[in-house]
Short mmCIF file of C-alpha atoms in Angstrom, two decimals:
data_model
loop_
_atom_site.label_atom_id
_atom_site.label_comp_id
_atom_site.label_asym_id
_atom_site.label_seq_id
_atom_site.Cartn_x
_atom_site.Cartn_y
_atom_site.Cartn_z
CA MET C 1 3.10 -23.43 -19.46
CA THR C 2 2.32 -26.38 -21.71
CA ALA C 3 2.47 -29.95 -20.49
CA ILE C 4 4.10 -32.49 -22.82
CA ILE C 5 3.58 -36.15 -21.98
CA ASP C 6 5.47 -38.95 -23.64
CA SER C 7 2.48 -41.18 -24.26
CA ALA C 8 4.55 -44.28 -24.93
CA ALA C 9 6.43 -44.10 -21.66
CA LEU C 10 3.63 -43.39 -19.20
CA SER C 11 0.58 -45.31 -18.08
CA GLU C 12 -2.82 -43.62 -18.27
CA ARG C 13 -2.75 -43.34 -14.50
CA ARG C 14 0.60 -41.56 -14.44
CA LYS C 15 -0.42 -39.34 -17.33
CA TYR C 16 -3.48 -38.29 -15.40
CA ILE C 17 -1.53 -37.62 -12.20
CA PHE C 18 1.07 -35.68 -14.18
CA ALA C 19 -1.61 -33.51 -15.81
CA GLU C 20 -3.20 -32.76 -12.45
CA LEU C 21 0.17 -31.93 -10.90
CA VAL C 22 0.95 -29.48 -13.69
CA LYS C 23 -2.28 -27.64 -12.85
CA ILE C 24 -1.19 -27.40 -9.22
CA ILE C 25 2.40 -26.34 -9.74
CA SER C 26 1.57 -23.82 -12.45
CA THR C 27 0.16 -21.52 -9.79
CA PHE C 28 3.48 -21.49 -7.94
CA SER C 29 5.88 -20.59 -10.73
CA LYS C 30 7.60 -17.25 -10.28
CA ALA C 31 7.38 -16.60 -14.02
CA PRO C 32 4.89 -19.01 -15.62
CA GLU C 33 4.97 -17.10 -18.90
CA THR C 34 8.66 -17.99 -19.32
CA VAL C 35 8.38 -21.69 -18.59
CA GLY C 36 7.26 -22.93 -22.01
CA VAL C 37 6.84 -26.69 -21.98
CA VAL C 38 7.08 -28.99 -19.01
CA THR C 39 7.74 -32.72 -19.13
CA PRO C 40 8.05 -35.36 -16.42
CA SER C 41 11.76 -34.65 -16.26
CA SER C 42 11.27 -30.90 -15.67
CA LYS C 43 12.94 -29.75 -12.48
CA LEU C 44 10.65 -27.90 -10.12
CA ARG C 45 13.19 -25.27 -9.16
CA ASP C 46 15.44 -24.79 -12.16
CA ASP C 47 13.01 -25.40 -15.01
CA ILE C 48 9.69 -24.24 -13.57
CA GLY C 49 10.91 -21.57 -11.15
CA ILE C 50 9.39 -22.99 -7.97
CA ASP C 51 10.81 -21.55 -4.74
CA SER C 52 11.83 -24.42 -2.48
CA ALA C 53 9.62 -23.04 0.32
CA ARG C 54 6.58 -23.55 -1.92
CA LEU C 55 7.06 -27.34 -1.87
CA VAL C 56 5.11 -27.29 1.39
CA ASP C 57 2.16 -25.65 -0.33
CA ILE C 58 2.40 -27.98 -3.30
CA TRP C 59 2.25 -30.97 -0.93
CA LEU C 60 -0.79 -29.51 0.81
CA ASP C 61 -2.55 -28.98 -2.51
CA ILE C 62 -1.66 -32.50 -3.62
CA GLU C 63 -3.03 -33.93 -0.37
CA SER C 64 -6.23 -32.02 -0.87
CA ARG C 65 -6.58 -32.83 -4.56
CA PHE C 66 -5.89 -36.57 -4.29
CA ASP C 67 -7.12 -37.12 -0.72
CA VAL C 68 -3.79 -38.60 0.32
CA SER C 69 -1.52 -38.10 3.29
CA ILE C 70 2.13 -37.47 2.59
CA ASP C 71 4.61 -37.38 5.44
CA GLU C 72 7.29 -34.74 5.47
CA SER C 73 10.15 -37.14 4.83
CA ALA C 74 8.64 -37.88 1.41
CA MET C 75 9.50 -34.33 0.39
CA ASP C 76 13.20 -35.08 0.62
CA GLY C 77 14.75 -35.79 -2.72
CA VAL C 78 11.82 -34.58 -4.80
CA ALA C 79 13.31 -32.60 -7.67
CA THR C 80 11.27 -33.31 -10.78
CA LEU C 81 7.66 -33.62 -11.81
CA ASP C 82 8.25 -37.32 -12.26
CA ASP C 83 9.33 -37.56 -8.60
CA LEU C 84 6.08 -35.94 -7.61
CA THR C 85 4.10 -38.20 -9.91
CA THR C 86 5.66 -41.24 -8.31
CA ALA C 87 4.91 -39.99 -4.81
CA VAL C 88 1.26 -39.56 -5.67
CA ASP C 89 1.06 -42.79 -7.68
CA HIS C 90 2.16 -44.77 -4.62
CA ARG C 91 -0.47 -43.23 -2.37
CA TRP C 92 -3.51 -42.35 -4.44
CA LYS C 93 -6.32 -44.87 -4.18
CA GLY C 94 -8.48 -43.26 -6.84
CA THR C 95 -8.96 -44.16 -10.48
CA VAL C 96 -8.55 -42.19 -13.67
CA PRO C 97 -11.82 -40.55 -14.78
CA THR C 98 -13.31 -42.10 -17.87
CA ASP C 99 -13.38 -38.74 -19.64
CA PHE C 100 -9.62 -38.20 -19.23
CA ALA C 101 -8.01 -38.02 -22.64
CA MET N 1 26.00 20.58 -1.19
CA SER N 2 23.12 18.27 -0.36
CA VAL N 3 21.35 16.36 -3.09
CA ARG N 4 18.01 17.71 -4.31
CA VAL N 5 15.21 15.17 -4.53
CA ALA N 6 12.70 14.98 -7.37
CA ILE N 7 9.48 13.03 -7.63
CA THR N 8 9.50 11.22 -10.96
CA GLY N 9 6.80 8.60 -10.56
CA LEU N 10 3.43 8.15 -8.87
CA GLY N 11 1.27 5.15 -8.07
CA ILE N 12 -2.05 5.31 -6.30
CA VAL N 13 -4.70 2.87 -5.14
CA ALA N 14 -7.18 5.07 -3.34
CA PRO N 15 -10.77 4.49 -2.26
CA ASN N 16 -11.99 6.92 -4.91
CA ALA N 17 -9.66 5.95 -7.76
CA HIS N 18 -6.96 3.61 -9.00
CA GLY N 19 -4.32 5.29 -11.13
CA VAL N 20 -2.92 8.76 -11.36
CA HIS N 21 -5.30 10.17 -13.95
CA ALA N 22 -8.43 8.76 -12.32
CA PHE N 23 -7.23 10.01 -8.95
CA GLU N 24 -6.67 13.52 -10.28
CA ASP N 25 -10.16 13.48 -11.78
CA ALA N 26 -11.59 12.33 -8.46
CA LEU N 27 -9.76 15.07 -6.55
CA ARG N 28 -10.79 17.77 -8.99
CA SER N 29 -14.45 16.71 -9.03
CA GLY N 30 -14.67 15.97 -5.31
CA ARG N 31 -15.72 12.37 -5.92
CA SER N 32 -16.15 10.40 -2.71
CA GLY N 33 -14.65 6.95 -2.27
CA ILE N 34 -16.70 6.16 0.80
CA SER N 35 -19.53 3.66 0.65
CA HIS N 36 -21.63 1.38 2.82
CA HIS N 37 -20.23 -2.11 3.39
CA HIS N 38 -22.64 -4.84 4.36
CA GLU N 39 -19.87 -6.86 6.00
CA LEU N 40 -19.44 -4.13 8.61
CA LYS N 41 -23.18 -4.22 9.30
CA THR N 42 -23.02 -8.00 9.66
CA LEU N 43 -20.14 -7.63 12.10
CA ASN N 44 -22.23 -5.24 14.19
CA PHE N 45 -20.12 -2.14 13.59
CA GLU N 46 -21.75 1.14 14.54
CA CYS N 47 -19.85 2.67 11.64
CA GLN N 48 -20.76 0.58 8.59
CA ILE N 49 -19.09 2.76 6.00
CA ALA N 50 -15.52 2.76 4.76
CA GLY N 51 -13.27 3.86 1.94
CA ILE N 52 -12.07 0.70 0.23
CA PRO N 53 -10.41 0.68 -3.20
CA ALA N 54 -12.51 -1.15 -5.76
CA ILE N 55 -9.95 -3.39 -7.46
CA ALA N 56 -11.39 -6.25 -9.51
CA GLU N 57 -9.92 -9.75 -9.35
CA SER N 58 -9.29 -9.47 -13.07
CA THR N 59 -7.08 -6.45 -12.37
CA TYR N 60 -5.05 -8.34 -9.79
CA ALA N 61 -4.50 -11.12 -12.31
CA THR N 62 -2.93 -8.68 -14.76
CA TYR N 63 -0.44 -7.41 -12.17
CA PHE N 64 0.50 -10.46 -10.13
CA ARG N 65 1.81 -13.99 -10.38
CA PRO N 66 -0.78 -16.76 -10.22
CA ASP N 67 -0.05 -17.46 -6.55
CA TYR N 68 -1.03 -13.97 -5.38
CA ARG N 69 -4.15 -15.08 -3.51
CA ARG N 70 -2.13 -17.10 -1.05
CA THR N 71 1.03 -14.96 -0.92
CA THR N 72 -0.52 -11.52 -0.39
CA ASN N 73 -3.23 -9.80 1.57
CA SER N 74 -5.15 -6.66 0.71
CA GLY N 75 -2.50 -4.27 2.02
CA ILE N 76 0.28 -5.97 0.09
CA ARG N 77 -1.84 -6.08 -3.07
CA PHE N 78 -2.65 -2.36 -2.88
CA ALA N 79 1.03 -1.51 -2.33
CA LEU N 80 2.29 -3.76 -5.08
CA ILE N 81 -0.13 -2.31 -7.64
CA ALA N 82 0.80 1.23 -6.61
CA ALA N 83 4.52 0.46 -6.74
CA LEU N 84 4.40 -1.26 -10.13
CA ASP N 85 2.30 1.60 -11.54
CA CYS N 86 4.75 4.10 -10.06
CA TRP N 87 7.77 2.32 -11.51
CA LYS N 88 6.26 2.33 -15.00
CA ASP N 89 5.03 5.90 -14.58
CA ALA N 90 8.64 6.92 -13.95
CA GLY N 91 9.68 5.40 -17.25
CA PHE N 92 11.21 2.13 -16.06
CA GLY N 93 10.44 -1.32 -17.41
CA MET N 94 9.85 -4.61 -15.69
CA PRO N 95 12.95 -6.77 -15.14
CA ASP N 96 13.32 -10.31 -16.38
CA PRO N 97 11.52 -12.32 -13.66
CA ARG N 98 14.04 -15.15 -13.97
CA GLY N 99 17.11 -13.03 -14.58
CA ASN N 100 19.78 -12.29 -12.01
CA ASP N 101 20.31 -8.57 -12.59
CA VAL N 102 19.60 -6.44 -9.50
CA ASP N 103 19.26 -2.65 -9.32
CA TYR N 104 21.35 -1.85 -6.26
CA ASP N 105 20.82 1.91 -6.65
CA THR N 106 17.11 1.77 -5.81
CA GLY N 107 15.69 1.21 -2.35
CA VAL N 108 12.15 0.62 -1.12
CA VAL N 109 10.44 1.90 1.99
CA ILE N 110 6.78 0.99 2.20
CA GLY N 111 5.31 1.30 5.63
CA THR N 112 2.05 0.21 7.16
CA GLY N 113 0.24 1.12 10.32
CA VAL N 114 -1.24 -2.28 11.09
CA GLY N 115 -0.08 -4.69 8.40
CA GLY N 116 -1.59 -8.08 7.70
CA GLY N 117 -4.45 -8.07 10.14
CA ASP N 118 -6.73 -9.73 7.62
CA THR N 119 -4.27 -12.63 7.31
CA PHE N 120 -4.27 -13.11 11.07
CA LEU N 121 -8.05 -12.96 11.24
CA GLU N 122 -8.85 -15.15 8.25
CA ASN N 123 -5.96 -17.62 8.24
CA VAL N 124 -3.70 -17.70 11.28
CA PHE N 125 -6.10 -17.45 14.20
CA PRO N 126 -8.60 -20.08 12.93
CA ALA N 127 -5.81 -22.55 12.11
CA VAL N 128 -4.07 -22.10 15.45
CA ARG N 129 -7.30 -22.28 17.38
CA ASP N 130 -8.28 -25.49 15.56
CA CYS N 131 -4.80 -27.03 15.93
CA GLN N 132 -4.39 -27.10 12.13
CA ILE N 133 -1.03 -25.34 11.99
CA ARG N 134 0.36 -27.79 9.41
CA LYS N 135 -2.22 -26.57 6.90
CA LEU N 136 -1.02 -22.97 7.04
CA GLY N 137 1.66 -23.75 4.46
CA SER N 138 4.63 -21.58 3.65
CA THR N 139 3.05 -18.21 2.92
CA ILE N 140 1.98 -16.83 6.30
CA PRO N 141 5.27 -15.13 7.32
CA GLU N 142 5.52 -13.13 4.10
CA ARG N 143 1.97 -11.90 4.60
CA ILE N 144 2.23 -10.93 8.24
CA MET N 145 5.71 -9.41 8.36
CA VAL N 146 5.47 -5.64 8.41
CA SER N 147 7.94 -5.46 5.53
CA GLY N 148 5.83 -7.83 3.43
CA ALA N 149 4.79 -5.16 0.93
CA ALA N 150 8.28 -3.72 0.53
CA SER N 151 9.69 -7.21 0.04
CA LYS N 152 7.19 -8.06 -2.67
CA VAL N 153 8.06 -4.85 -4.50
CA ALA N 154 11.76 -5.68 -4.34
CA ASP N 155 10.99 -9.17 -5.63
CA TYR N 156 8.92 -8.05 -8.60
CA LEU N 157 11.30 -5.23 -9.56
CA ALA N 158 14.64 -6.82 -8.56
CA LEU N 159 15.60 -3.88 -6.36
CA GLY N 160 18.66 -4.15 -4.15
CA GLY N 161 18.97 -0.96 -2.13
CA HIS N 162 17.71 -0.58 1.42
CA VAL N 163 14.38 -2.44 1.38
CA TRP N 164 12.35 -2.02 4.54
CA ALA N 165 9.15 -0.87 6.22
CA ASN N 166 8.46 1.83 8.71
CA SER N 167 5.50 1.98 11.08
CA SER N 168 4.36 4.92 13.16
CA ALA N 169 0.56 4.76 13.23
CA CYS N 170 -1.08 7.45 11.12
CA THR N 171 2.16 9.29 10.35
CA THR N 172 3.59 6.20 8.65
CA GLY N 173 3.13 7.33 5.05
CA THR N 174 4.50 10.80 5.58
CA GLU N 175 7.40 9.35 7.51
CA SER N 176 8.20 6.84 4.75
CA LEU N 177 8.60 9.61 2.19
CA LEU N 178 10.88 11.49 4.55
CA ALA N 179 12.94 8.34 5.12
CA GLY N 180 13.35 7.84 1.39
CA PHE N 181 14.16 11.51 0.92
CA ARG N 182 16.94 11.29 3.48
CA GLU N 183 18.43 8.21 1.81
CA ILE N 184 18.85 10.19 -1.40
CA ARG N 185 19.81 13.51 0.13
CA GLU N 186 22.56 11.83 2.09
CA GLY N 187 23.85 10.01 -0.98
CA ARG N 188 22.97 6.43 -0.04
CA ALA N 189 20.60 5.82 -2.96
CA LEU N 190 19.81 7.25 -6.37
CA ARG N 191 16.16 6.29 -6.15
CA VAL N 192 13.71 5.15 -3.49
CA LEU N 193 10.21 3.83 -4.00
CA ALA N 194 8.58 5.33 -0.93
CA GLY N 195 5.03 5.00 0.27
CA SER N 196 2.68 3.17 2.56
CA THR N 197 -0.26 0.86 2.54
CA GLU N 198 -3.15 -0.29 4.68
CA GLY N 199 -5.40 -3.23 4.01
CA ALA N 200 -9.15 -3.36 4.21
CA ASN N 201 -9.17 -4.78 7.67
CA ALA N 202 -12.29 -5.00 9.81
CA ALA N 203 -10.22 -6.50 12.62
CA CYS N 204 -8.23 -3.28 12.83
CA TRP N 205 -11.18 -0.96 12.42
CA ALA N 206 -13.12 -2.72 15.20
CA GLY N 207 -10.92 -1.20 17.88
CA PHE N 208 -11.59 2.31 16.58
CA ASP N 209 -15.32 1.59 16.39
CA SER N 210 -15.26 0.45 19.99
CA MET N 211 -13.40 3.65 20.93
CA ARG N 212 -16.29 5.56 19.35
CA VAL N 213 -13.97 7.55 17.14
CA LEU N 214 -15.43 6.27 13.85
CA ALA N 215 -18.17 8.29 12.16
CA ARG N 216 -21.65 7.48 13.40
CA GLY N 217 -24.98 8.48 12.00
CA PHE N 218 -23.98 8.44 8.33
CA ASN N 219 -24.52 4.82 7.32
CA ALA N 220 -27.25 5.89 4.90
CA THR N 221 -25.24 8.82 3.52
CA PRO N 222 -21.66 7.59 3.30
CA GLU N 223 -20.42 10.30 0.93
CA LEU N 224 -21.26 12.88 3.62
CA ALA N 225 -19.69 10.99 6.52
CA SER N 226 -16.08 12.19 6.45
CA ARG N 227 -16.41 15.76 7.64
CA PRO N 228 -13.10 17.38 8.52
CA LEU N 229 -13.46 20.94 9.83
CA SER N 230 -17.24 20.53 9.98
CA ALA N 231 -19.39 21.48 12.93
CA THR N 232 -21.27 18.21 12.44
CA ALA N 233 -18.20 15.98 12.20
CA ALA N 234 -18.91 12.67 13.90
CA GLY N 235 -15.59 10.85 13.79
CA PHE N 236 -13.33 9.53 11.06
CA VAL N 237 -14.21 7.09 8.30
CA PRO N 238 -11.88 4.07 8.10
CA ALA N 239 -10.22 3.52 4.77
CA ALA N 240 -7.65 1.42 2.94
CA GLY N 241 -5.32 1.81 0.00
CA ALA N 242 -1.76 2.66 -0.91
CA GLY N 243 0.31 5.45 -2.37
CA VAL N 244 3.85 5.13 -3.70
CA VAL N 245 6.15 7.78 -5.17
CA LEU N 246 9.50 7.41 -6.85
CA LEU N 247 11.96 9.75 -5.19
CA GLU N 248 15.04 10.34 -7.27
CA SER N 249 18.16 12.44 -7.18
CA LEU N 250 17.24 15.53 -9.18
CA GLU N 251 20.53 15.43 -11.02
CA HIS N 252 20.04 11.80 -11.96
CA ALA N 253 16.43 12.39 -12.97
CA ARG N 254 17.47 15.24 -15.23
CA GLY N 255 20.25 13.13 -16.66
CA ARG N 256 17.86 10.47 -17.86
CA GLY N 257 15.31 13.01 -19.08
CA ALA N 258 12.67 11.99 -16.55
CA ARG N 259 9.41 13.86 -16.11
CA ILE N 260 9.56 15.70 -12.79
CA TYR N 261 6.27 16.13 -10.96
CA ALA N 262 7.67 18.19 -8.09
CA GLU N 263 10.50 18.41 -5.62
CA LEU N 264 10.45 17.15 -2.07
CA LEU N 265 12.29 19.85 -0.14
CA GLY N 266 12.44 18.27 3.30
CA GLY N 267 10.46 17.53 6.40
CA ALA N 268 10.49 16.44 9.99
CA VAL N 269 9.13 13.83 12.35
CA ASN N 270 8.99 13.87 16.11
CA CYS N 271 7.01 12.82 19.18
CA GLY N 272 5.38 15.06 21.70
CA GLY N 273 6.57 12.84 24.53
CA PHE N 274 3.06 12.40 25.91
CA ARG N 275 3.34 15.80 27.61
CA SER N 276 1.68 19.20 27.18
CA GLY N 277 -1.63 17.63 26.26
CA GLY N 278 -0.11 14.84 24.22
CA SER N 279 -1.36 11.31 24.87
CA MET N 280 -1.66 7.97 23.13
CA THR N 281 -4.58 9.32 21.13
CA ALA N 282 -4.06 13.09 20.97
CA PRO N 283 -1.11 15.15 19.74
CA GLY N 284 0.46 17.58 22.16
CA ALA N 285 0.59 21.13 20.86
CA ILE N 286 4.24 21.80 21.64
CA GLY N 287 5.44 18.70 19.85
CA VAL N 288 3.27 19.44 16.82
CA ARG N 289 4.52 23.00 16.54
CA ARG N 290 8.13 21.94 16.90
CA CYS N 291 7.62 19.39 14.14
CA LEU N 292 6.00 21.87 11.75
CA GLU N 293 8.72 24.45 12.41
CA ALA N 294 11.45 21.86 11.96
CA ALA N 295 9.96 20.78 8.65
CA VAL N 296 9.86 24.33 7.33
CA SER N 297 13.44 24.85 8.47
CA ASP N 298 14.63 21.57 6.95
CA ALA N 299 13.06 22.55 3.64
CA SER N 300 14.80 25.93 3.72
CA VAL N 301 11.63 27.83 2.89
CA ASP N 302 10.00 30.75 4.58
CA ILE N 303 6.71 30.04 6.32
CA THR N 304 5.06 32.61 4.06
CA ASP N 305 6.15 30.63 0.98
CA ILE N 306 3.58 27.94 1.78
CA ASP N 307 0.59 28.20 -0.57
CA LEU N 308 -1.38 25.19 0.66
CA ILE N 309 -1.59 23.04 3.77
CA SER N 310 -2.83 19.51 3.13
CA GLY N 311 -3.98 18.78 6.64
CA HIS N 312 -4.24 15.59 8.64
CA LEU N 313 -7.80 16.72 9.50
CA THR N 314 -9.78 13.57 10.19
CA GLY N 315 -13.21 14.80 11.24
CA THR N 316 -12.61 14.54 14.96
CA PHE N 317 -12.16 16.95 17.85
CA ALA N 318 -8.49 17.35 16.90
CA ASP N 319 -9.23 19.30 13.71
CA ALA N 320 -9.60 22.64 15.47
CA SER N 321 -6.39 22.22 17.45
CA GLU N 322 -4.53 21.26 14.26
CA ILE N 323 -5.46 24.63 12.77
CA GLU N 324 -4.55 26.35 16.04
CA ASN N 325 -1.11 24.80 15.83
CA TRP N 326 -0.60 26.09 12.30
CA ASN N 327 -1.80 29.51 13.49
CA ALA N 328 0.87 29.43 16.17
CA VAL N 329 3.58 28.47 13.68
CA PHE N 330 2.56 31.28 11.34
CA ASP N 331 2.59 33.60 14.37
CA GLU N 332 3.00 37.20 13.19
CA HIS N 333 2.42 36.03 9.62
CA LEU N 334 -1.07 34.77 10.45
CA SER N 335 -2.58 36.97 7.78
CA ASP N 336 -0.59 34.87 5.30
CA LEU N 337 -2.21 31.59 6.39
CA PRO N 338 -2.50 29.72 3.08
CA TYR N 339 -5.23 27.59 1.58
CA ILE N 340 -6.09 24.50 3.60
CA ASN N 341 -7.69 21.31 2.37
CA ALA N 342 -8.59 17.99 3.94
CA PRO N 343 -8.18 15.03 1.58
CA LYS N 344 -9.86 12.65 4.03
CA ALA N 345 -13.14 14.40 3.21
CA LEU N 346 -13.02 12.53 -0.11
CA PHE N 347 -11.81 9.06 0.82
CA GLY N 348 -11.65 8.70 4.59
CA HIS N 349 -8.70 7.96 6.82
CA ALA N 350 -6.42 5.25 5.46
CA LEU N 351 -4.42 5.13 8.71
CA GLY N 352 -0.83 4.13 7.89
CA ALA N 353 -1.46 4.70 4.18
CA ALA N 354 -2.95 8.16 4.64
CA GLY N 355 0.26 10.17 4.44
CA ALA N 356 1.40 8.52 1.21
CA ILE N 357 -2.00 8.67 -0.51
CA GLU N 358 -2.37 12.30 0.50
CA SER N 359 1.18 13.11 -0.62
CA VAL N 360 0.31 11.78 -4.07
CA ALA N 361 -2.68 14.14 -4.00
CA VAL N 362 -0.39 17.04 -3.06
CA ILE N 363 2.06 16.25 -5.85
CA LEU N 364 -0.74 16.10 -8.42
CA GLN N 365 -2.07 19.46 -7.26
CA ILE N 366 1.38 21.00 -7.68
CA ALA N 367 2.05 19.35 -11.03
CA SER N 368 -1.38 19.89 -12.59
CA GLY N 369 -2.28 23.22 -11.04
CA PHE N 370 -5.30 22.92 -8.80
CA ILE N 371 -6.33 22.85 -5.15
CA HIS N 372 -8.94 20.22 -4.36
CA GLY N 373 -11.94 21.09 -2.28
CA THR N 374 -13.16 19.92 1.10
CA PRO N 375 -16.85 19.57 0.23
CA THR N 376 -18.11 18.27 3.56
CA SER N 377 -16.83 21.32 5.43
CA ASP N 378 -19.88 23.30 4.27
CA ASP N 379 -20.91 23.82 7.89
CA ILE N 380 -17.46 24.86 9.04
CA LEU N 381 -16.56 24.85 12.73
CA PRO N 382 -17.71 28.20 14.18
CA GLN N 383 -14.26 29.08 15.48
CA LEU N 384 -12.86 28.64 11.96
CA ALA N 385 -15.57 30.61 10.16
CA HIS N 386 -13.12 33.41 9.43
CA LEU N 387 -11.09 30.93 7.34
CA ARG N 388 -13.99 29.98 5.07
CA GLU N 389 -12.43 31.41 1.91
CA ARG N 390 -9.12 29.73 2.76
CA ILE N 391 -10.81 26.29 2.92
CA PRO N 392 -12.45 25.86 -0.50
CA LEU N 393 -15.45 23.60 -0.81
CA GLU N 394 -14.76 22.93 -4.49
CA SER N 395 -11.57 22.72 -6.51
CA LEU N 396 -9.77 25.91 -7.41
CA GLY N 397 -7.73 26.40 -10.55
CA ILE N 398 -4.75 27.66 -8.61
CA ARG N 399 -1.32 26.09 -8.86
CA PRO N 400 0.28 25.92 -5.41
CA ARG N 401 4.03 26.46 -5.45
CA VAL N 402 4.94 25.18 -1.99
CA VAL N 403 2.72 22.73 -0.10
CA ALA N 404 2.95 21.36 3.43
CA LYS N 405 1.63 17.84 4.09
CA SER N 406 1.15 17.12 7.77
CA SER N 407 0.18 13.90 9.55
CA PHE N 408 -0.35 13.06 13.20
CA GLY N 409 -0.71 9.68 14.81
CA PHE N 410 -1.46 7.64 17.89
CA GLY N 411 1.57 7.65 20.16
CA ASP N 412 1.79 11.46 19.99
CA VAL N 413 3.81 11.23 16.77
CA ASN N 414 3.97 14.02 14.23
CA ALA N 415 5.24 14.34 10.66
CA CYS N 416 5.37 17.08 8.05
CA LEU N 417 6.73 17.30 4.50
CA LEU N 418 7.30 20.29 2.24
CA PHE N 419 6.84 19.88 -1.52
CA LYS N 420 7.63 22.43 -4.17
CA GLN N 421 6.82 23.01 -7.79
CA TYR N 422 9.80 22.14 -10.00
CA SER N 423 10.81 25.00 -12.24
CA GLY N 424 13.88 23.61 -14.00
CA GLY N 425 17.57 23.58 -13.29
CA ILE N 426 19.55 21.61 -10.75
CA SER N 427 21.65 24.25 -9.01
#
């Protein structure tokens, strides 16, 4: 699974969140070797092969990784990596590490 | 005419070996899979030894999806490795993980005696006790359901027949093979992946340690601890692992040119009804004898055709009565009592997985032509001394033609299978 980020369209902060989210979701794909590239518009279920039940685990990992609290209603309507990025972007109080390239 | 059932694939994760070839080597050489485990000492077990398969994390990573740590426990992992090995051993490939094709002709029955006890101990109980249920996530049910291993196998291999789990204490594995056999014999499936698994589970073993039925006095000499038929037997050695076989319609197996290890002729299961000496922990003689006789009858063999008995034989007081029951079944043919071996001498008692692991051992002995030894029976029970030459200490280069595999379990349950060398033809 290779992450492709459109550098012109995303802020450094969103690029960083996206990259971290790809690390998290890559462990939940049913067939990661078949996924190829993922972009912000990749759909969690159809493009990456994430079982809908695993969204709960992805949320828990995101909460742990970014030290945020995400209520269950925020899960509704999340379909793409960009949706996830937005959810984290709105809640994360941290800053992008200086060594993030 | 009923359908004949062939064994066309094997998968094994045993305490003394992973993989068919390594397992055969271990059986032939009498290699023990029992070792001391510091965790059991830390937990204050009297019995600090166990037979636990040594599977490296790097091995798991080659078999499983990246999420395996949180979607499986040790019993499921052992079963899934054994099943995937078995499937490939039978000549089948892996399906497209994102495709929609399903093999509706193949079922799965993978039983377990206890199931996901380690998941309860390590994940569920602490979270519930600490009111942290939300943090359990989505993966607990699939780890604690008794059919968890069978379901994972169906998922990885896209199998769509009857997919389920059986559970009947220490007869589970033997029973699962019989259940799969009946599915094929009665025409409901072409193939069944049948077997059983048991995780490395101190929470389960603790109850047996407290009962004082686990081996004591051998913590410094673990390879000598499992002593079926021995005068110095001191209880059974807990173990873990999984065995899976591919049962297949003989006609279908021949049609696709499959390698045939052996035939499964038939078998029987029953319960002694907690009467005539039977209890929660001990098998009643009448029930055992009825089960053994029913198995021989179901297999349509003569009692004198049996060349080898692969006993349940755990290293407890029940060993002598197990032999007495076989003596009674042989009756006037007692002089024809065949060779007897006790696989638990090599890798301990894998509880619900025992019958499947030991059936794989039986099939290898038939296919490769040997009878493994029971090395720790060197000081044989005095009342069985006359059977010394029938209970070899080391492997013999003899190919058994018909083998009986018996298992007995808590709840007064009994099971027996009859396997036979395959000699060609389908009629």
